[in-house]
Short mmCIF file of C-alpha atoms and ligand atoms in Angstrom, two decimals:
data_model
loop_
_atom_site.label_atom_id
_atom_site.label_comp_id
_atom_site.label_asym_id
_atom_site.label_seq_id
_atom_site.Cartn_x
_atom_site.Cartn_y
_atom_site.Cartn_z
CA UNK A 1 16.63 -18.57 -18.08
CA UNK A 2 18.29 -15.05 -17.78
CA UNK A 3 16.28 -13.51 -15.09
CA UNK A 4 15.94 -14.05 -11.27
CA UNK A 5 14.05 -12.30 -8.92
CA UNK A 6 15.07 -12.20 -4.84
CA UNK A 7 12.13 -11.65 -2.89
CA UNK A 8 8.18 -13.13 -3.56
CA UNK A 9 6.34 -10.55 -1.67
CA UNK A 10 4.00 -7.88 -2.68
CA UNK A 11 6.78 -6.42 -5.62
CA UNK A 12 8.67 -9.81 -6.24
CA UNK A 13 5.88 -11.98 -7.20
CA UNK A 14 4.13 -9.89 -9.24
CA UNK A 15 7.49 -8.47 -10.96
CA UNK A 16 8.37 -12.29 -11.16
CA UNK A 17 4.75 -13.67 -12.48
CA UNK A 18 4.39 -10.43 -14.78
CA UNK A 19 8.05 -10.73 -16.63
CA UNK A 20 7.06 -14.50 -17.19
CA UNK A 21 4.12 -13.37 -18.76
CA UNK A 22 6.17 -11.63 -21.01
CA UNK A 23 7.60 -14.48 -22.29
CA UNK A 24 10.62 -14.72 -19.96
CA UNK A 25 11.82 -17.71 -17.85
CA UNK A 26 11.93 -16.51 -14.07
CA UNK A 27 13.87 -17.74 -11.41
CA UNK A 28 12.06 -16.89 -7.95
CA UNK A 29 14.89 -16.96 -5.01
CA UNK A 30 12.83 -16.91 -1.38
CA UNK A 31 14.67 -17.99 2.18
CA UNK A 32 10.92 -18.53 3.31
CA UNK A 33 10.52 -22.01 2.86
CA UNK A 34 6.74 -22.02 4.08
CA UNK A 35 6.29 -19.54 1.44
CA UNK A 36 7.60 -22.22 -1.10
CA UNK A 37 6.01 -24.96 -0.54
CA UNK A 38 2.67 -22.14 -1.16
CA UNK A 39 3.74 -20.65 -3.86
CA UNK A 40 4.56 -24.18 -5.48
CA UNK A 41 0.67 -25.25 -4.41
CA UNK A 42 -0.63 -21.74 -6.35
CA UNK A 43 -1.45 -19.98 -2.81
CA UNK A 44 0.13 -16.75 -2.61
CA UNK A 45 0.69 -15.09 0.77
CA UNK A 46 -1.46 -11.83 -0.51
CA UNK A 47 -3.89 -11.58 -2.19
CA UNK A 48 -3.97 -9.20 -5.15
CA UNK A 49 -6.38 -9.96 -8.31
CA UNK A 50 -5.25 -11.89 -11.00
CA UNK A 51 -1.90 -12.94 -9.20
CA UNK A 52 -3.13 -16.20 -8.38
CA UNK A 53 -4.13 -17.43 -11.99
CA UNK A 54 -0.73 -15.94 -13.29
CA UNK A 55 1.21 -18.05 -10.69
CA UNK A 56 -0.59 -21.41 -11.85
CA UNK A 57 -0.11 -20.89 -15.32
CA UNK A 58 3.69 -20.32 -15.21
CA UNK A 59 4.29 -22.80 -12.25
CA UNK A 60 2.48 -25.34 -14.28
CA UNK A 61 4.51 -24.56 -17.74
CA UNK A 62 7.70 -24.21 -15.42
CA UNK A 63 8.23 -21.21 -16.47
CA UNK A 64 8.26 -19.77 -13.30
CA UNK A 65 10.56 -22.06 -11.05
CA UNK A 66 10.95 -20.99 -7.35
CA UNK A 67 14.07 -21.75 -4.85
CA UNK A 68 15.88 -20.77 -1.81
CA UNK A 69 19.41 -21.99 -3.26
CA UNK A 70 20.89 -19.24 -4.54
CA UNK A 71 23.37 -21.58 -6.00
CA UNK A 72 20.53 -21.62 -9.23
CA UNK A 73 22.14 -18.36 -9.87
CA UNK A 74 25.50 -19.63 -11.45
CA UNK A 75 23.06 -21.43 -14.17
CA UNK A 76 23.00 -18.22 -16.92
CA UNK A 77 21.71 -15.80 -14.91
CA UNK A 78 22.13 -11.82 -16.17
CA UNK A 79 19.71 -10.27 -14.76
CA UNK A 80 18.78 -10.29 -10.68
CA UNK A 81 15.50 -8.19 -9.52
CA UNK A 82 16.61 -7.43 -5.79
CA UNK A 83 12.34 -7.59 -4.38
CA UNK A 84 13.19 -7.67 -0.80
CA UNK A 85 11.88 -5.61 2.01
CA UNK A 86 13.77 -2.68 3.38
CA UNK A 87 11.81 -1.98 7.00
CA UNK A 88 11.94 1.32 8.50
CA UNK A 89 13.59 1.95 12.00
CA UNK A 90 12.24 4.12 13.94
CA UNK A 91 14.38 7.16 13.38
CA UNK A 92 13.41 7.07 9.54
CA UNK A 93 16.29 5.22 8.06
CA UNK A 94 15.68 2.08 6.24
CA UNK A 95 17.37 -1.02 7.35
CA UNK A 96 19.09 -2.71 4.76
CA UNK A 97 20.22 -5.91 6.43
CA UNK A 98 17.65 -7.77 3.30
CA UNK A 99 19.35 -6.02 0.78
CA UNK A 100 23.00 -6.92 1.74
CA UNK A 101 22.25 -10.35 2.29
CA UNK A 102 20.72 -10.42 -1.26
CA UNK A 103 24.05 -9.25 -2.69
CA UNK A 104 26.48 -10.73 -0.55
CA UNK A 105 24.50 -14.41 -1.53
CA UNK A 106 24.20 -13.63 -5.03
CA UNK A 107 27.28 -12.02 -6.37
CA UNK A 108 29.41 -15.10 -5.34
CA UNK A 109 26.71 -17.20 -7.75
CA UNK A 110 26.56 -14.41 -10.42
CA UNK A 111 28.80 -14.56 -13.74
CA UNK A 112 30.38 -11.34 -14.89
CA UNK A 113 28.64 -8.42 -16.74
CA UNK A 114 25.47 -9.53 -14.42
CA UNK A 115 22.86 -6.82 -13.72
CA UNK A 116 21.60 -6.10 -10.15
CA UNK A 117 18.55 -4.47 -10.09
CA UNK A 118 17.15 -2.78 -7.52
CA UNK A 119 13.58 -2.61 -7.20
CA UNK A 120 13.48 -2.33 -3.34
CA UNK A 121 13.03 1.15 -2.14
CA UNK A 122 16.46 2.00 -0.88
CA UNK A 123 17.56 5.55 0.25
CA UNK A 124 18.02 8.10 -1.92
CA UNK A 125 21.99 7.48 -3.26
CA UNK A 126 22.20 3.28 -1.86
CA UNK A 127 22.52 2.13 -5.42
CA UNK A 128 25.70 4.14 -6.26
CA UNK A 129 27.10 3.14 -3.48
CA UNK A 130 26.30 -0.76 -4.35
CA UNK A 131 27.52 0.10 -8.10
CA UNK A 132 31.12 1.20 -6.50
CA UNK A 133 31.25 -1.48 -3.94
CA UNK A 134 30.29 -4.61 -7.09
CA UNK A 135 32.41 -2.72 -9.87
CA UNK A 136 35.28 -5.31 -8.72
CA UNK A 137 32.91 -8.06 -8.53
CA UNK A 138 32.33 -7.59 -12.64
CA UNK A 139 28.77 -6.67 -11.74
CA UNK A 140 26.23 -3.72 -12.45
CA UNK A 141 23.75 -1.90 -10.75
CA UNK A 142 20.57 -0.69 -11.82
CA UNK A 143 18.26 1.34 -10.27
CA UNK A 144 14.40 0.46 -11.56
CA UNK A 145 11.95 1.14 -8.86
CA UNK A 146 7.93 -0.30 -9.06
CA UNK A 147 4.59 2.30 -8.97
CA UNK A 148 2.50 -0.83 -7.90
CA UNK A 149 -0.47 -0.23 -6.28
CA UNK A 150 -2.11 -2.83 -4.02
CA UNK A 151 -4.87 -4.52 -5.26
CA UNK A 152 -3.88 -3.15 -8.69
CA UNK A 153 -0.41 -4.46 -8.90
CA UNK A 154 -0.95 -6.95 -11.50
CA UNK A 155 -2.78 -4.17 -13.84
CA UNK A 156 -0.10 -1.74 -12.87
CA UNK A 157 2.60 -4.32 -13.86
CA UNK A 158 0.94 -4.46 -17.54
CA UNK A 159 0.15 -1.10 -17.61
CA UNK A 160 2.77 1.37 -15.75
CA UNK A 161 2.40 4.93 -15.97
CA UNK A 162 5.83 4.63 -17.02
CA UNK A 163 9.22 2.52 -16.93
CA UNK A 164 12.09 4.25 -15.00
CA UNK A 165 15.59 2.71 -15.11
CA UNK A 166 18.36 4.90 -13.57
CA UNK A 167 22.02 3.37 -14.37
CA UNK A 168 25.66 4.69 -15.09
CA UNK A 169 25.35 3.74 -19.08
CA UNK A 170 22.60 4.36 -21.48
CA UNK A 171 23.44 0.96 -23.09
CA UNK A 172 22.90 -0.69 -19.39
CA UNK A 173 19.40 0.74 -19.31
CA UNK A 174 18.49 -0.21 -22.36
CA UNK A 175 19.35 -4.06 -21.79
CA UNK A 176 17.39 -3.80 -18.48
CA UNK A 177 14.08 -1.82 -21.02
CA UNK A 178 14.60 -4.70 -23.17
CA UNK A 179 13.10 -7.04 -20.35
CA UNK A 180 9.78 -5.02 -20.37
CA UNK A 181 9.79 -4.23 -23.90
CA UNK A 182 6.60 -5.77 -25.52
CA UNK A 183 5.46 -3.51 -22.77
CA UNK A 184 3.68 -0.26 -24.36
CA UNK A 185 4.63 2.78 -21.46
CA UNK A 186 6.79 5.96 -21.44
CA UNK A 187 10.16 4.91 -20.62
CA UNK A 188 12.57 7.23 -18.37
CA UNK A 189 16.13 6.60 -18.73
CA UNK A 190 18.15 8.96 -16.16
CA UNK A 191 20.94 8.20 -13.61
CA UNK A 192 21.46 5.99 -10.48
CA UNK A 193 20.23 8.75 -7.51
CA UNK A 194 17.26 10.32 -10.42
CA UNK A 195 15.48 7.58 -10.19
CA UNK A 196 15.88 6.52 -6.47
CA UNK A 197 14.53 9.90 -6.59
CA UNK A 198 11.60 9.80 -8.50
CA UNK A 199 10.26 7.23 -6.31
CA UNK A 200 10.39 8.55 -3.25
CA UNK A 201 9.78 12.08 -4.19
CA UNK A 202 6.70 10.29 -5.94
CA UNK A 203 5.09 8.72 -3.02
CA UNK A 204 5.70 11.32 -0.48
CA UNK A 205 4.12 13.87 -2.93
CA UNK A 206 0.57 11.88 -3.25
CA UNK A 207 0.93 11.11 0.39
CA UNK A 208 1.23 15.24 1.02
CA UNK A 209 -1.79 15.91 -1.33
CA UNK A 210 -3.46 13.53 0.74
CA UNK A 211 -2.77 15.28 3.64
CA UNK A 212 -4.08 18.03 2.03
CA UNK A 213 -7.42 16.69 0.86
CA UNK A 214 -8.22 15.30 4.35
CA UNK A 215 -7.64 18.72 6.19
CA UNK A 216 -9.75 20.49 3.38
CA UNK A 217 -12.45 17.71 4.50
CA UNK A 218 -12.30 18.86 7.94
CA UNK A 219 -12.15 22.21 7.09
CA UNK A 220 -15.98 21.47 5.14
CA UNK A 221 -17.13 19.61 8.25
CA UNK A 222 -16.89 22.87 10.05
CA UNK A 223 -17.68 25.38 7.70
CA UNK A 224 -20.48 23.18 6.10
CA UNK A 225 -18.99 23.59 2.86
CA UNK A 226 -19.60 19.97 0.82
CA UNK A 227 -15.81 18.00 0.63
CA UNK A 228 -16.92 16.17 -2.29
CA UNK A 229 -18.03 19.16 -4.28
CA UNK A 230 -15.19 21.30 -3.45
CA UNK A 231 -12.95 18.30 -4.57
CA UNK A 232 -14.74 17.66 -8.17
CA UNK A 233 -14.41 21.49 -8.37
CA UNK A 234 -10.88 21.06 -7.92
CA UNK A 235 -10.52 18.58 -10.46
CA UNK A 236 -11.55 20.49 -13.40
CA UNK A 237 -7.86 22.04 -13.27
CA UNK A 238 -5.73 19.40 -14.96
CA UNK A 239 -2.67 20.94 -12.83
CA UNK A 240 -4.56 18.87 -9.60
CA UNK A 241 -5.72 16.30 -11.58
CA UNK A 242 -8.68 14.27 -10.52
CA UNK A 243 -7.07 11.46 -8.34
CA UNK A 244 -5.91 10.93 -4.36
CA UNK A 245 -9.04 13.97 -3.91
CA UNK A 246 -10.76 11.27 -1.74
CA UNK A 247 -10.35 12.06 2.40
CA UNK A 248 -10.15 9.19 4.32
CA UNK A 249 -9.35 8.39 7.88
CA UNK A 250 -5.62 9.18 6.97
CA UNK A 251 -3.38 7.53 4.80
CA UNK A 252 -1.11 4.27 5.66
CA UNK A 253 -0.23 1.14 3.97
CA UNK A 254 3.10 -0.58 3.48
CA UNK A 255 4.90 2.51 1.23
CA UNK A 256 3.35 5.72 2.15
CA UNK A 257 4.52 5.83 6.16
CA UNK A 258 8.30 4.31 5.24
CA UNK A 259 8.66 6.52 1.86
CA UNK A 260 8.09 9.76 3.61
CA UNK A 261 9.63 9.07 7.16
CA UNK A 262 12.74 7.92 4.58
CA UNK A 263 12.86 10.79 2.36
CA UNK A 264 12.58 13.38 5.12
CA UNK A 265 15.51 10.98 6.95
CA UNK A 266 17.75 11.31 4.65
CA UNK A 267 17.35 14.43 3.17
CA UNK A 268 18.18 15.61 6.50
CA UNK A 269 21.65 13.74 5.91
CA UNK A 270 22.24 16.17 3.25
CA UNK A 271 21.42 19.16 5.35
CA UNK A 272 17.72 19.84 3.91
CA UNK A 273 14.49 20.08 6.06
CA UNK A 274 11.98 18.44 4.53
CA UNK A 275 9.37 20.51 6.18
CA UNK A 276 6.51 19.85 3.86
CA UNK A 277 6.58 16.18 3.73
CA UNK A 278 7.24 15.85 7.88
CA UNK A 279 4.37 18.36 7.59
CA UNK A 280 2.24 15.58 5.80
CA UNK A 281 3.48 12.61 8.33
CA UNK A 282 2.18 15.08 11.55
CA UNK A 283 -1.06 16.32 9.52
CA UNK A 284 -2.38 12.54 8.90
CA UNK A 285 -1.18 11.58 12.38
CA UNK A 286 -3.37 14.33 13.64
CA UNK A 287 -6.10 13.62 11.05
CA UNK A 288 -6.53 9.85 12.57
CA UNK A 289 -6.90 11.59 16.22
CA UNK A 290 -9.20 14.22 14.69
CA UNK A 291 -11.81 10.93 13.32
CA UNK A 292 -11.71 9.12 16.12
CA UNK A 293 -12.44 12.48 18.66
CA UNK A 294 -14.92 13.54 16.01
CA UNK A 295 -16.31 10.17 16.19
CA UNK A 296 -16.49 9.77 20.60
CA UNK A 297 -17.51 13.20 20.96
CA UNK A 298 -20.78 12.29 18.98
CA UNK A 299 -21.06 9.06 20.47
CA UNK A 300 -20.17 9.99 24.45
CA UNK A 301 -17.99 8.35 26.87
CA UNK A 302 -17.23 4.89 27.13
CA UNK A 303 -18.29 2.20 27.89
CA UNK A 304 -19.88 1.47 24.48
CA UNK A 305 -20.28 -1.09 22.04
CA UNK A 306 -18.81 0.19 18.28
CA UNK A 307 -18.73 -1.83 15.13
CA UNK A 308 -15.56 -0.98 12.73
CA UNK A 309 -16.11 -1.88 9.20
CA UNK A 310 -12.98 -2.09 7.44
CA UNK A 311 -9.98 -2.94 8.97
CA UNK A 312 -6.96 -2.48 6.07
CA UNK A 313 -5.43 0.44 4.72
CA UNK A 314 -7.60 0.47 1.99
CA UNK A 315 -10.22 -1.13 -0.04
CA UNK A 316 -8.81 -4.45 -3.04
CA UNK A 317 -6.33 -5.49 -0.36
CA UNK A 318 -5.80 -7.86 2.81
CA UNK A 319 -2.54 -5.59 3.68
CA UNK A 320 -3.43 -4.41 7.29
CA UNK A 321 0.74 -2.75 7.40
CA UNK A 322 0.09 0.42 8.83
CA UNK A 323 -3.47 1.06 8.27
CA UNK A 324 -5.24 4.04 9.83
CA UNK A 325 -8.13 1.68 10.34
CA UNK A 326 -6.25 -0.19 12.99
CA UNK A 327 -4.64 2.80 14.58
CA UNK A 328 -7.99 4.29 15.22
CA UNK A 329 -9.91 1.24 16.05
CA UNK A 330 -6.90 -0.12 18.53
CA UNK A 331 -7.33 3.86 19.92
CA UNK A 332 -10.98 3.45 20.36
CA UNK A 333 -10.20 -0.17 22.60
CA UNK A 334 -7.83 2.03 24.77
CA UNK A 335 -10.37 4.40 25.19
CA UNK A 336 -12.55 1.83 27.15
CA UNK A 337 -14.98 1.22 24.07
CA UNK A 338 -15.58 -2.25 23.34
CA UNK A 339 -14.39 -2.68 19.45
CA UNK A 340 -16.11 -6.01 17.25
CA UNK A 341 -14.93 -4.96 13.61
CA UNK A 342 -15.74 -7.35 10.32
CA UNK A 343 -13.20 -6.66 7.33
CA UNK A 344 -13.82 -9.17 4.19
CA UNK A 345 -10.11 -9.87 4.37
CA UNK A 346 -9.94 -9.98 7.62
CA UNK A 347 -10.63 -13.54 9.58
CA UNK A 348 -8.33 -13.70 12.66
CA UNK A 349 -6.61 -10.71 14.21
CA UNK A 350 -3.61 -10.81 16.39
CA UNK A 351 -4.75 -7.69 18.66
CA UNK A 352 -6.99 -9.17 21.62
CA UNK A 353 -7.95 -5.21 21.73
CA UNK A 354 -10.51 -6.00 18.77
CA UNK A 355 -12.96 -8.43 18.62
CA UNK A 356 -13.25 -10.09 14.63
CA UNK A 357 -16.93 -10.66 13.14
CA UNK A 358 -17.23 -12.79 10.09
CA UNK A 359 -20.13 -10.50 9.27
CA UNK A 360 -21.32 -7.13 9.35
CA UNK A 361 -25.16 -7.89 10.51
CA UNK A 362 -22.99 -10.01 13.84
CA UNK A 363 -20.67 -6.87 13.96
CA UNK A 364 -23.33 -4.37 13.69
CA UNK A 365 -25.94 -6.40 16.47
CA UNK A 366 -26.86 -3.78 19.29
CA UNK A 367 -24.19 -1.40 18.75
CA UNK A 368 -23.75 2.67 19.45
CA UNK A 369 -21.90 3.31 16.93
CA UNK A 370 -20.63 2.15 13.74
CA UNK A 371 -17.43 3.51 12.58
CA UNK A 372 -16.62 2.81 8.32
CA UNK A 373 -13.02 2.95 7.98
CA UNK A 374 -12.34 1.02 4.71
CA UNK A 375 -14.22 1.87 1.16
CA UNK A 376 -14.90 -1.85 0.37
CA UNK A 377 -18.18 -2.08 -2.01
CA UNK A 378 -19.94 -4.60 -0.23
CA UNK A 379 -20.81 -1.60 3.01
CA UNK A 380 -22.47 0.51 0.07
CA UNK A 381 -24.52 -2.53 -0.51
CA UNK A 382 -25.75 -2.53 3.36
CA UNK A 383 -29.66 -2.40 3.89
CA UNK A 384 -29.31 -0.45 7.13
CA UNK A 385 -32.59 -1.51 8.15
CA UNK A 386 -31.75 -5.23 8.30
CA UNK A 387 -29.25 -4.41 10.78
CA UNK A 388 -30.67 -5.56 14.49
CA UNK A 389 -29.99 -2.28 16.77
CA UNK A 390 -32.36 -1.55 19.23
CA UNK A 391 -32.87 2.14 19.25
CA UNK A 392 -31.42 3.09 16.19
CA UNK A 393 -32.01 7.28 16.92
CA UNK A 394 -29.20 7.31 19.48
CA UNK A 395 -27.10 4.91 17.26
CA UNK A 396 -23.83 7.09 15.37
CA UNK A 397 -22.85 6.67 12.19
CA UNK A 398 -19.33 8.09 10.50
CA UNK A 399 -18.43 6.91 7.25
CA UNK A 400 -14.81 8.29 6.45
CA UNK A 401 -14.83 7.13 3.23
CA UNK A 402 -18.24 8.22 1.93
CA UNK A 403 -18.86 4.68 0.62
CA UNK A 404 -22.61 4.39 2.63
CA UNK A 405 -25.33 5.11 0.84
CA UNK A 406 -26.52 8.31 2.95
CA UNK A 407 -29.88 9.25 2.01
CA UNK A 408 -30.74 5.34 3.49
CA UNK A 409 -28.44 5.36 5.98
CA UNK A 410 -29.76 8.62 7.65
CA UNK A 411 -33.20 7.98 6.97
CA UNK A 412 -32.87 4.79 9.65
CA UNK A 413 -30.03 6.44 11.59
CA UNK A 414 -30.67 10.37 11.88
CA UNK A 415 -27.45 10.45 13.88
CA UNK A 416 -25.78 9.34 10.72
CA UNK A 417 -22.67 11.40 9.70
CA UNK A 418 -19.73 11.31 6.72
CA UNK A 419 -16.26 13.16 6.47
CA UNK A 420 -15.98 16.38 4.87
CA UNK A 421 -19.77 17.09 5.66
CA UNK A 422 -20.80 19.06 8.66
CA UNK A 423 -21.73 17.19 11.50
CA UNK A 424 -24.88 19.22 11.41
CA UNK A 425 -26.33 17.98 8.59
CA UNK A 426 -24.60 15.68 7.02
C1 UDX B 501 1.25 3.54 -3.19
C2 UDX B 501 1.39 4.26 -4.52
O1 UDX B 501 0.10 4.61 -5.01
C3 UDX B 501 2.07 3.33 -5.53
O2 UDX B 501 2.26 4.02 -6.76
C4 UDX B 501 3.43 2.92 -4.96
O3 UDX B 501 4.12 2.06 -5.85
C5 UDX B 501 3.23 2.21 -3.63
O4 UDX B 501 2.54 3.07 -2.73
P1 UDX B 501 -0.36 1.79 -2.07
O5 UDX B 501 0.42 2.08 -0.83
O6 UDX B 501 -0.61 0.38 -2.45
O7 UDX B 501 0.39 2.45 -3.36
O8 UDX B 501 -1.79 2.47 -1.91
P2 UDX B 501 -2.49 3.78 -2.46
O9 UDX B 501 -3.58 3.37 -3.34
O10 UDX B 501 -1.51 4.76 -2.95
O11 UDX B 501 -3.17 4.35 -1.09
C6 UDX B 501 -2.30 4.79 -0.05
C7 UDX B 501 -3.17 5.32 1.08
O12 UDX B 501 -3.86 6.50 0.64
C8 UDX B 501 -4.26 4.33 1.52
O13 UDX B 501 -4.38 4.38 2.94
C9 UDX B 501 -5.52 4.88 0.84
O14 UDX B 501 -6.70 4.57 1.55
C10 UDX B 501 -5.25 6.37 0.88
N1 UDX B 501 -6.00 7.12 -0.14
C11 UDX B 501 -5.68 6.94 -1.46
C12 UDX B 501 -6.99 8.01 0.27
O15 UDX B 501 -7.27 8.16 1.46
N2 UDX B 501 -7.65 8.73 -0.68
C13 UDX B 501 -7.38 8.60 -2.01
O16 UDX B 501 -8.02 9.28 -2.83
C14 UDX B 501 -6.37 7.66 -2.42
#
């Protein structure tokens, strides 16, 4: 066993499962003991397709083994994923109280010539800083951050766009590449702060073209231009390319918010004004307020009954971290509308501001409106006219996500309406 990874959440587990199934023995180090005991029984805290039938098979043929004594580490290991979370504070910087308690446990456990390897997002220029700090320790750092997508991560694990390891030697790297090398991807060798780089420059860009996209949508609504065509026309030029061209309520999740509030953070720190990407942060803030006012202005004042479907950031996932869906749904309560949303992930909800349905026909009974905020496939299945609403011509529709099938949908409800469409006729 050569490899450990610090962290089982989202990136851990599936860097952990996904380098087992590569033949490797894994050490999984976790201070959640709950999580353990889980992980141990094949129940993963998230859910993310095929995860669960990789962690049974190498649980069961031990070679995934799972601790919280970091003590395992003195028993061969050389190479240390650090997995764990680096939360944003409020001002933009990350905290990286996870991180240094990762090191500070491990390098007292760790042999010499040991790898760190940070797959965390840090802040631009952290992992030079660690490499200087552990030189006297005998220990290496290398920076290798993760393009997984929720509810893809396990694909994207097998299948990366491509494998970027920054480090201070080209022979470093290339014992780190070895790990993933029956793994067919471009691989990107560059230096420590490159590839920090990469990875937040990555992010922040798709979250500005999203940006982007959903105030071209709006733009439609108005001018009653069709979103969706002018996207597919846009797509023809391989310079745009034809992904992230689909508007939404705004964009959230667990990397998108942090990634750009941390980029434009600390490129401040080094004197630049990241005034496109805090451009993209206001834009989708505005965007959310834009749905929801689009949404009451059709629907008139409150008091009024409105079903939500789709509560996480986005479709394949049970991640609610900063989703738009809650942020506009939570707005809606404070508003004075009464809120009863059904999400397919979703079964208990800590807000008491929104009422949980296990189903969208109980959701959807004698409401005003219905609000779609997530694209999961099973609301393009809907028969509208199964649903039980009393007057369904005064009954709003607004599908942000164009996942309803419309020519249905506004045949039962004429007051039925999708983004990037003109409210006139949608
Ligand atoms: C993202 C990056 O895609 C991934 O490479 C990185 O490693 C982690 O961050 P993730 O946050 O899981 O992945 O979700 P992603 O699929 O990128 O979606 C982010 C947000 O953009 C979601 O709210 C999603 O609904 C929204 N989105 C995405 C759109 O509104 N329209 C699109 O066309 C694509």
């Amino acid at each position: 066993m050569k490899i450990a990874v610090i962290g089982l959440g989202y990136v851990g587990l599936t860097t952990a499962l996904g380098i087992a199934e590569l033949g490797h023995k894994v050490l999984g180090i976790e201070t959640d003991l709950g999580k353990i005991s889980d992980l141990l029984l094949s129940r993963p805290h998230i859910y993310e397709p095929g995860l669960t039938e990789l962690l049974s098979k190498h649980v069961n043929n031990e070679n995934f083994l799972i601790t919280d004594d970091y003590r395992e580490l003195s028993n061969g290991i050389e190479f240390v994923f650090i997995c764990v979370p680096t939360p944003t504070s409020e001002n933009g910087s990350a905290d990286l109280t996870y991180i240094d308690q990762a090191i500070a446990a491990s390098k007292q456990h760790l042999k010499k010539e040991s790898v760190l390897i940070m797959k965390s997002t840090v802040p631009i220029g952290t992992c030079t800083k660690l490499a200087s700090n552990l030189k006297n320790d005998g220990l290496s750092v290398v920076s290798n951050p993760e393009f997984l997508a929720e509810g893809t991560a396990v694909p994207d694990f097998f299948n990366p766009s491509r494998i970027v390891v920054g480090a201070e030697t080209e022979e470093l790297a290339k014992r780190v590449l070895a790990i993933f090398e029956s793994i067919v991807a471009p691989n990107l060798i560059c230096d420590l702060t490159s590839a920090e780089t990469i990875k937040h420059a990555s992010n922040s860009f798709l979250a500005l073209k999203l940006s982007f996209v959903n105030e071209v949508a709006s733009l439609c609504e108005e001018t009653g231009a069709n979103a969706e065509m002018v996207f597919h026309g846009m797509s023809f030029d391989d310079r745009i390319g034809d992904k992230f061209l689909k508007p939404g309520p705004g964009w959230g999740g667990s990397c998108f918010p942090k990634d750009t509030k941390e980029l434009a953070f600390a490129a401040k720190l080094y004197g630049i004004e990241m005034k496109t990407v805090e451009a993209a942060i206001t834009s989708n803030l505005a965007h959310m307020n834009r749905i929801k006012n689009s949404f009451t202005s059709q629907l008139g004042a409150a008091p009024k009954k409105i079903a939500v479907l789709g509560l996480t950031f986005k479709a394949g996932t049970n991640d609610l971290r900063e989703s738009p869906a809650i942020a506009i749904a939570e707005s809606l309560a404070d508003n004075g509308y009464r809120v009863v949303a059904y999400d397919p992930m979703v079964s208990k909800f800590t807000s008491d501001k929104i009422e949980i349905q296990d189903s969208i026909l109980q959701a959807c009974n004698d409401v005003d409106g219905i609000l779609v905020l997530t694209e999961w496939m099973e609301f393009s299945e809907i028969d509208p006219n199964l649903l039980d609403i009393g007057n369904p011509e005064k009954v709003v529709v607004f599908d942000t996500r164009n996942i309803l099938n419309s020519s249905i949908w506004s045949q039962r409800f004429p007051r039925f309406f999708r983004i990037g469409r003109s409210w006139q006729n949608a």
